[in-house]
C-alpha atoms as a printed R data frame, in Angstrom:
    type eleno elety resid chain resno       x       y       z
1   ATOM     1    CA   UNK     A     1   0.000   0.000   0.000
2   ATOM     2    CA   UNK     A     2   0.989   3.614  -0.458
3   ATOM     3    CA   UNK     A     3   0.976   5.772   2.173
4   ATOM     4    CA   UNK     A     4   0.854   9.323   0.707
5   ATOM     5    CA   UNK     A     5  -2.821  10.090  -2.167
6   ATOM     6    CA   UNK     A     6  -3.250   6.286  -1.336
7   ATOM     7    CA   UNK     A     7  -3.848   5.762   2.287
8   ATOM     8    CA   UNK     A     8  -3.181   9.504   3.474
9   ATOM     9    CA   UNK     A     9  -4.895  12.765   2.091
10  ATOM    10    CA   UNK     A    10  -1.348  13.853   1.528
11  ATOM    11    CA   UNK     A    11  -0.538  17.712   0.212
12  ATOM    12    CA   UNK     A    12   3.117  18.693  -0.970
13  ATOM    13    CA   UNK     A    13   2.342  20.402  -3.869
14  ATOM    14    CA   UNK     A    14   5.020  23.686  -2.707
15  ATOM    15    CA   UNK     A    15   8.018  24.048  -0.680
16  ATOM    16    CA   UNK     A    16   5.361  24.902   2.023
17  ATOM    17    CA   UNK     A    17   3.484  21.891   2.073
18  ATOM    18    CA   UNK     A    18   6.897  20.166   2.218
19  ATOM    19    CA   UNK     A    19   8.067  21.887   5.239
20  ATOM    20    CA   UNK     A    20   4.734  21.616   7.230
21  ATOM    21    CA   UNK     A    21   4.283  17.400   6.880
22  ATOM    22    CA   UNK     A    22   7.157  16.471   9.528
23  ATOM    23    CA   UNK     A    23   5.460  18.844  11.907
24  ATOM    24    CA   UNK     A    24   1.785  17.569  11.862
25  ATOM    25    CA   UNK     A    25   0.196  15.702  14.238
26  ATOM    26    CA   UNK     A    26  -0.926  12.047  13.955
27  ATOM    27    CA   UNK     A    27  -5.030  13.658  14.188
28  ATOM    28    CA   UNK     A    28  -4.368  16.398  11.639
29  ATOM    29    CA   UNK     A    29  -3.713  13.844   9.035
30  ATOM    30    CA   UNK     A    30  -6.960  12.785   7.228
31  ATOM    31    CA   UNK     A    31  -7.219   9.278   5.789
32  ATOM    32    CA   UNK     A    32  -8.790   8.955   2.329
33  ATOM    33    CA   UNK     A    33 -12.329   8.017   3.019
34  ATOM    34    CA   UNK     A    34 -13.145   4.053   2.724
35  ATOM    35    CA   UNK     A    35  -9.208   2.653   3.229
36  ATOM    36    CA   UNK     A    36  -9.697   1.903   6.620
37  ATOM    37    CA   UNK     A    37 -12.660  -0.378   6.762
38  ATOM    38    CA   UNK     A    38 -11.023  -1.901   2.878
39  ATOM    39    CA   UNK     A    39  -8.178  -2.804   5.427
40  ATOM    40    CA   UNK     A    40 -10.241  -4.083   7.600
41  ATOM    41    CA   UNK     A    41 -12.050  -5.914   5.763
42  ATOM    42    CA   UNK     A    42  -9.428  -7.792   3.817
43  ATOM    43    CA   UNK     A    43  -7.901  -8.721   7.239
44  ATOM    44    CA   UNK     A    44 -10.855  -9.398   8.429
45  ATOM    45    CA   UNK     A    45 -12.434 -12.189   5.521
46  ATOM    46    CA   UNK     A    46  -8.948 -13.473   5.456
47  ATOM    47    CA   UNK     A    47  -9.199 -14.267   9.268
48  ATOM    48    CA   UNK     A    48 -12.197 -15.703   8.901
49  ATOM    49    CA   UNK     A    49 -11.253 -18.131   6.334
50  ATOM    50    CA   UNK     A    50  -8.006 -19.358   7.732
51  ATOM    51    CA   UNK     A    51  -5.656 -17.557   5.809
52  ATOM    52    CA   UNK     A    52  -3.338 -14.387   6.566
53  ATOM    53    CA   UNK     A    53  -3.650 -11.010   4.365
54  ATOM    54    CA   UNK     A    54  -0.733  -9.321   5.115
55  ATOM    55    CA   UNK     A    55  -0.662  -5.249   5.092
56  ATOM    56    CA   UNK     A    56   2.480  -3.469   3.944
57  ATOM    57    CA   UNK     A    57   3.179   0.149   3.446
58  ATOM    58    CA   UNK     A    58   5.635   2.035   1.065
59  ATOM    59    CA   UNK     A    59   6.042   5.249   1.981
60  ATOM    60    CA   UNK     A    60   8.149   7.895   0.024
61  ATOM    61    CA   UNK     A    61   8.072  10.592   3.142
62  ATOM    62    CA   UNK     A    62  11.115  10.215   5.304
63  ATOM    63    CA   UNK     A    63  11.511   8.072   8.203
64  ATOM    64    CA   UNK     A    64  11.566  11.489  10.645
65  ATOM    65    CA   UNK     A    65   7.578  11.280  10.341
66  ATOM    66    CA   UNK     A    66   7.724   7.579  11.007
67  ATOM    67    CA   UNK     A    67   6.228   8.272  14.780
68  ATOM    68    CA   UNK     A    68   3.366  10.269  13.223
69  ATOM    69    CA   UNK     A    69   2.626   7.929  10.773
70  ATOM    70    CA   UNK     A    70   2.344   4.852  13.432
71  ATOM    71    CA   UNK     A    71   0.260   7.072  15.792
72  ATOM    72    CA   UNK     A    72  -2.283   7.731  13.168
73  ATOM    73    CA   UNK     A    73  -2.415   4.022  11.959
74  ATOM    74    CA   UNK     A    74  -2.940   3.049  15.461
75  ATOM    75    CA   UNK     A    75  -5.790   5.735  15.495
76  ATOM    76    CA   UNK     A    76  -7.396   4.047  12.464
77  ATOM    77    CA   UNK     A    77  -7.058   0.640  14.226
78  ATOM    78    CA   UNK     A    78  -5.304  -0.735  10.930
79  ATOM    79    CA   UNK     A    79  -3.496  -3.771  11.763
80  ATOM    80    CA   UNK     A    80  -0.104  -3.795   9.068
81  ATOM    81    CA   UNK     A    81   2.912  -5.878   8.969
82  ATOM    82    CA   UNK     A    82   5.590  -3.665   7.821
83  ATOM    83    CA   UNK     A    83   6.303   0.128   7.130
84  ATOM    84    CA   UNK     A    84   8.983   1.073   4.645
85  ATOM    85    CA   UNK     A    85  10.319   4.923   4.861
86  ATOM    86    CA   UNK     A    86  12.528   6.904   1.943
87  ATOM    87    CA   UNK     A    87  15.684   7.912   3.569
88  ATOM    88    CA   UNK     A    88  16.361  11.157   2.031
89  ATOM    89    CA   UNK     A    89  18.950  12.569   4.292
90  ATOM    90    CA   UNK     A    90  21.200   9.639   2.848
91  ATOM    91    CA   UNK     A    91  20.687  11.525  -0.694
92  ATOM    92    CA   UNK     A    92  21.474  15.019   0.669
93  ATOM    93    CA   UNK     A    93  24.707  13.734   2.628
94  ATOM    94    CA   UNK     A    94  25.432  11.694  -0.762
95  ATOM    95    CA   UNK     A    95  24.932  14.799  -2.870
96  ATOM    96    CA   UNK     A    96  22.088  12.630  -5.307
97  ATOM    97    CA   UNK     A    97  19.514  15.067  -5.278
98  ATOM    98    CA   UNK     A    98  17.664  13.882  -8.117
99  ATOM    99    CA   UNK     A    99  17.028  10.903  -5.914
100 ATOM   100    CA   UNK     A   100  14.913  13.009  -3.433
101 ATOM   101    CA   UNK     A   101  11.578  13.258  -6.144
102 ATOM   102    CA   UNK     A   102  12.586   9.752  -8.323
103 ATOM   103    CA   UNK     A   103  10.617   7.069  -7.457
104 ATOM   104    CA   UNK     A   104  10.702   4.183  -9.676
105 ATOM   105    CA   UNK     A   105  14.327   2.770  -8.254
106 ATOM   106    CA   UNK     A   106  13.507   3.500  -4.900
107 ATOM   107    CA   UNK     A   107  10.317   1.889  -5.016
108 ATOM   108    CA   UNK     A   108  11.015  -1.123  -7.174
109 ATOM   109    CA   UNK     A   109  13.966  -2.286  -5.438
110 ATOM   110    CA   UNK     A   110  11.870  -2.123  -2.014
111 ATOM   111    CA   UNK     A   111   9.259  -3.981  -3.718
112 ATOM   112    CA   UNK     A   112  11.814  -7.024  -5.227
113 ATOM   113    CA   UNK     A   113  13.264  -6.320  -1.915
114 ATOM   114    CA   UNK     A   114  10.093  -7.442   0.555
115 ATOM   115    CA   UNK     A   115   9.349  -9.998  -2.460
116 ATOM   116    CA   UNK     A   116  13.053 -12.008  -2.157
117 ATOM   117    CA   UNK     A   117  11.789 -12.775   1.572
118 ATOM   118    CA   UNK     A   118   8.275 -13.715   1.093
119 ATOM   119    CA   UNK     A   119   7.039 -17.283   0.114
120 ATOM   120    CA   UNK     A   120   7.268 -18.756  -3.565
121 ATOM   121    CA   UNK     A   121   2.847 -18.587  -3.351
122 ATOM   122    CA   UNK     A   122   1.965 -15.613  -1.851
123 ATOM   123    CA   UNK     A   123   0.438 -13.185  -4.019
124 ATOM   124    CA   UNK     A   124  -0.009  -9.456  -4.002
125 ATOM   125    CA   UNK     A   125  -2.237  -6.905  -4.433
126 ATOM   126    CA   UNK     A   126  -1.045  -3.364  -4.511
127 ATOM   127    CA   UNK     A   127  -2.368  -0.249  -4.260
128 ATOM   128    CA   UNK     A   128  -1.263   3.338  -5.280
129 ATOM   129    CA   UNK     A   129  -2.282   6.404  -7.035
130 ATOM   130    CA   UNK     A   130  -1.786   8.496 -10.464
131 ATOM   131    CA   UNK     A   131   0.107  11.115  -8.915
132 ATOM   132    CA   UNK     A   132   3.495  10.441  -9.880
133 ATOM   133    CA   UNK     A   133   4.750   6.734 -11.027
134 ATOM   134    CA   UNK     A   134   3.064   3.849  -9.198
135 ATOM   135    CA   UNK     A   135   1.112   2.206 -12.324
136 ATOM   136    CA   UNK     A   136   4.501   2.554 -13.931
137 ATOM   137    CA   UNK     A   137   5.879   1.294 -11.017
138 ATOM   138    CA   UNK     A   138   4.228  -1.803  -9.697
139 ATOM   139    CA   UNK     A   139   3.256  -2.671 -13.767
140 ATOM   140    CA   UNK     A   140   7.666  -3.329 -13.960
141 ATOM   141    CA   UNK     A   141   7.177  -5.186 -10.554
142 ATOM   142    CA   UNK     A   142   4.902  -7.969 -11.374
143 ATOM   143    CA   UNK     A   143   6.139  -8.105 -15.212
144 ATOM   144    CA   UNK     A   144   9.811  -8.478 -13.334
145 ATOM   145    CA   UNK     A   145   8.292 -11.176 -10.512
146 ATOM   146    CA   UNK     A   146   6.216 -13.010 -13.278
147 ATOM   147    CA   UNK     A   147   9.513 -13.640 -15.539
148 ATOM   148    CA   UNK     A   148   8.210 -11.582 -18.278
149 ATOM   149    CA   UNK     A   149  10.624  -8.864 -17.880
150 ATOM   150    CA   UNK     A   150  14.108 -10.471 -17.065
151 ATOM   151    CA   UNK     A   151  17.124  -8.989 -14.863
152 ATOM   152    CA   UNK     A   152  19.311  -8.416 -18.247
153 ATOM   153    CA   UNK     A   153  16.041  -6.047 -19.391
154 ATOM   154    CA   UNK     A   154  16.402  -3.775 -16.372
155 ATOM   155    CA   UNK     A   155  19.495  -1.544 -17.188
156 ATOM   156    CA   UNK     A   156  18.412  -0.032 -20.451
157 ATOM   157    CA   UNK     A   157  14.889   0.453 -19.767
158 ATOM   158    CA   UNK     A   158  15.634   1.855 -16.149
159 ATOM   159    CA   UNK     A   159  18.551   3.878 -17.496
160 ATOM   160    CA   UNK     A   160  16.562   5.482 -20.052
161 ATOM   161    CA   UNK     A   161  13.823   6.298 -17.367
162 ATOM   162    CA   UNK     A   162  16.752   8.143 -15.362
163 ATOM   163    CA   UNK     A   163  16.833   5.356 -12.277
164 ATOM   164    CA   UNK     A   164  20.069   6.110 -10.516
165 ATOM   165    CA   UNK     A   165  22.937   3.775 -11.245
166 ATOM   166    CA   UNK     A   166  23.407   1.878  -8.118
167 ATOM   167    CA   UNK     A   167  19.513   1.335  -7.786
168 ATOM   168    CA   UNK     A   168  19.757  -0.225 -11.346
169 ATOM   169    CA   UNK     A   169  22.368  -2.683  -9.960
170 ATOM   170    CA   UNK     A   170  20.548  -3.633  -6.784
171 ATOM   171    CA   UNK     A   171  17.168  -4.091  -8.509
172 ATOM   172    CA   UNK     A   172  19.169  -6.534 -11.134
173 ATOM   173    CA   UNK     A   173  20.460  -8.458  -7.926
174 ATOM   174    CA   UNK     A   174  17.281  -8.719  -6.275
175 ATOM   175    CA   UNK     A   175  14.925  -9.455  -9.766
176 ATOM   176    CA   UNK     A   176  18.200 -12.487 -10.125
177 ATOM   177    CA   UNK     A   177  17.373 -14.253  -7.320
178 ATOM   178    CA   UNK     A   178  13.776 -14.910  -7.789
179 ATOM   179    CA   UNK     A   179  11.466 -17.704  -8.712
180 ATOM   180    CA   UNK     A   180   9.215 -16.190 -11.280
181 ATOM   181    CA   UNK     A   181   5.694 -16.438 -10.532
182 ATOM   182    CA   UNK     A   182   2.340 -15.079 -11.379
183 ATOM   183    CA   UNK     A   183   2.249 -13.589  -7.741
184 ATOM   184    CA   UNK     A   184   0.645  -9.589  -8.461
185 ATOM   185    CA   UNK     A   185  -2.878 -10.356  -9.080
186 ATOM   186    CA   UNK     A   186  -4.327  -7.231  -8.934
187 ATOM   187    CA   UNK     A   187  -2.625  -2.910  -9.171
188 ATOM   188    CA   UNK     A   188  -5.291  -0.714  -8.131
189 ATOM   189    CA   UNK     A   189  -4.683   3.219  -9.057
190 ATOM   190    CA   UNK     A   190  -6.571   5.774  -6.785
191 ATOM   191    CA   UNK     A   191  -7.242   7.972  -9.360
192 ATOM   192    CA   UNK     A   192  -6.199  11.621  -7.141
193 ATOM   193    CA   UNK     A   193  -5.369  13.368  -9.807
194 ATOM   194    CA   UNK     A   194  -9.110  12.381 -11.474
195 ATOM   195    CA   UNK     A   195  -6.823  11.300 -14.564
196 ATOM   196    CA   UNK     A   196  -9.844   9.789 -17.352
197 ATOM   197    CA   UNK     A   197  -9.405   6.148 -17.112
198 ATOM   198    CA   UNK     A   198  -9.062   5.076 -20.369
199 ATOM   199    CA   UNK     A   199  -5.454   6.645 -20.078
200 ATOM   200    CA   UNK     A   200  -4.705   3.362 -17.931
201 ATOM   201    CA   UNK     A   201  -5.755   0.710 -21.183
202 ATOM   202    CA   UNK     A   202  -1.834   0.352 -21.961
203 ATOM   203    CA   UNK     A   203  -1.243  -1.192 -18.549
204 ATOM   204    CA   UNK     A   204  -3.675  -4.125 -19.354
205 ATOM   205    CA   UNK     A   205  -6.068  -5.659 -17.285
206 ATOM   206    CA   UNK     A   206  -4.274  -6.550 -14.223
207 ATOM   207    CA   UNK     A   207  -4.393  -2.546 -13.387
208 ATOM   208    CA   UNK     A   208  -8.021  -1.115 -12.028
209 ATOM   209    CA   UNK     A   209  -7.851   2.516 -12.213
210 ATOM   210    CA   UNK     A   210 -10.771   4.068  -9.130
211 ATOM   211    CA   UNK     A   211 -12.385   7.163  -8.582
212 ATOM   212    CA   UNK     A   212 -13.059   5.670  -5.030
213 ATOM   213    CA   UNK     A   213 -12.383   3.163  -2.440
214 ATOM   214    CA   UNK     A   214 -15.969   1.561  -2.889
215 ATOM   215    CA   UNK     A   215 -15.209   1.212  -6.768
216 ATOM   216    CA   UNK     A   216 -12.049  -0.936  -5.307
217 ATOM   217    CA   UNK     A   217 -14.187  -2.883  -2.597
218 ATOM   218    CA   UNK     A   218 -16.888  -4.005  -5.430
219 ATOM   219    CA   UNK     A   219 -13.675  -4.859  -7.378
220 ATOM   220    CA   UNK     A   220 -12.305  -6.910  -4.781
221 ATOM   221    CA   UNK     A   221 -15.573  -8.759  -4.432
């Protein structure tokens, strides 16, 4: 799951916006309506039936709001498994900058990252939004996890998207060492942005653009 225009009502549109996230409260950030009880609910049926639905979340903030972030979960009541932050001092200390807004290497790599220690038949459904790159994102994902897109594909298509170097390399290690399976069954795009649907065809069926969290419940049904 993504945490910011996914899960959280997120604004850092300016400099402003920027500066004022690490300073809010856990109850001055707004959930977008219907994620909690989805959560719940998927937890929930799962429970019921015998089987575990794990929650993760992928986060592109830094880790300095991580306390914020786990206080307002805990609010919710959403029960996850595992929170992943974007360590952007590392990129200011390192002097990569363009790494602070690119998202595709940071993301994919933590994806075939949690995905090298799950189990061979667990599958995945993720969820993200049309603000910046997560249809692009999670679409290389599952084509990587599936086999159809192998590790020797990754440089030149990740190169030409402007993926940093060393994030190239470690998502090449990672896609190496797995067992390809059909494990992503389902990308679901909050559609935040209100971007027209049919925009999402090239992506294929697996992706479900939504205006709305109870478009994605009947979905999931």
């Amino acid at each position: 799951w993504d945490l910011d225009k996914t899960y959280l009502k997120s604004d850092f549109e300016t400099l402003r916006d920027l500066v004022r996230i690490p300073f809010e409260k856990p109850e001055d950030k707004v959930a977008v309506p219907g994620v909690v009880p989805l959560i719940r609910h998927l937890k929930g049926v799962a429970r019921r039936q015998g089987r575990e639905a794990r929650v993760y979340f992928l986060s592109a903030s830094p880790p300095q709001i991580a306390r914020a972030i786990r206080s307002k979960l805990a609010l919710d009541g959403v029960e996850y498994d595992g929170i992943v932050f974007k360590d952007q001092l590392q990129h200011i200390v390192r002097g990569r900058f363009r790494n602070l807004r690119e998202q595709v290497g940071y993301k994919l790599t933590e994806l075939l990252r949690a995905r090298s220690q799950a189990a061979v038949e667990a599958r995945e459904v993720l969820f993200g939004d049309d603000w910046e790159s997560d249809p692009l994102i999670y679409s290389l994902y599952a084509d990587i996890v599936s086999g159809k897109l192998p590790p020797h594909a990754l440089y030149p298509l990740l190169n030409k998207i402007g993926v940093d170097p060393e994030l190239v390399r470690e998502a090449e290690r990672w896609a190496g060492g797995l067992k390809p399976t059909d494990a992503v069954q389902r990308i679901y795009i909050n559609l935040e942005r209100r971007t027209p649907p049919a925009l999402f065809r090239a992506f294929g069926p697996r992706l479900v653009p939504t205006f709305n969290y109870l478009q994605t419940a009947r979905s999931e049904e």
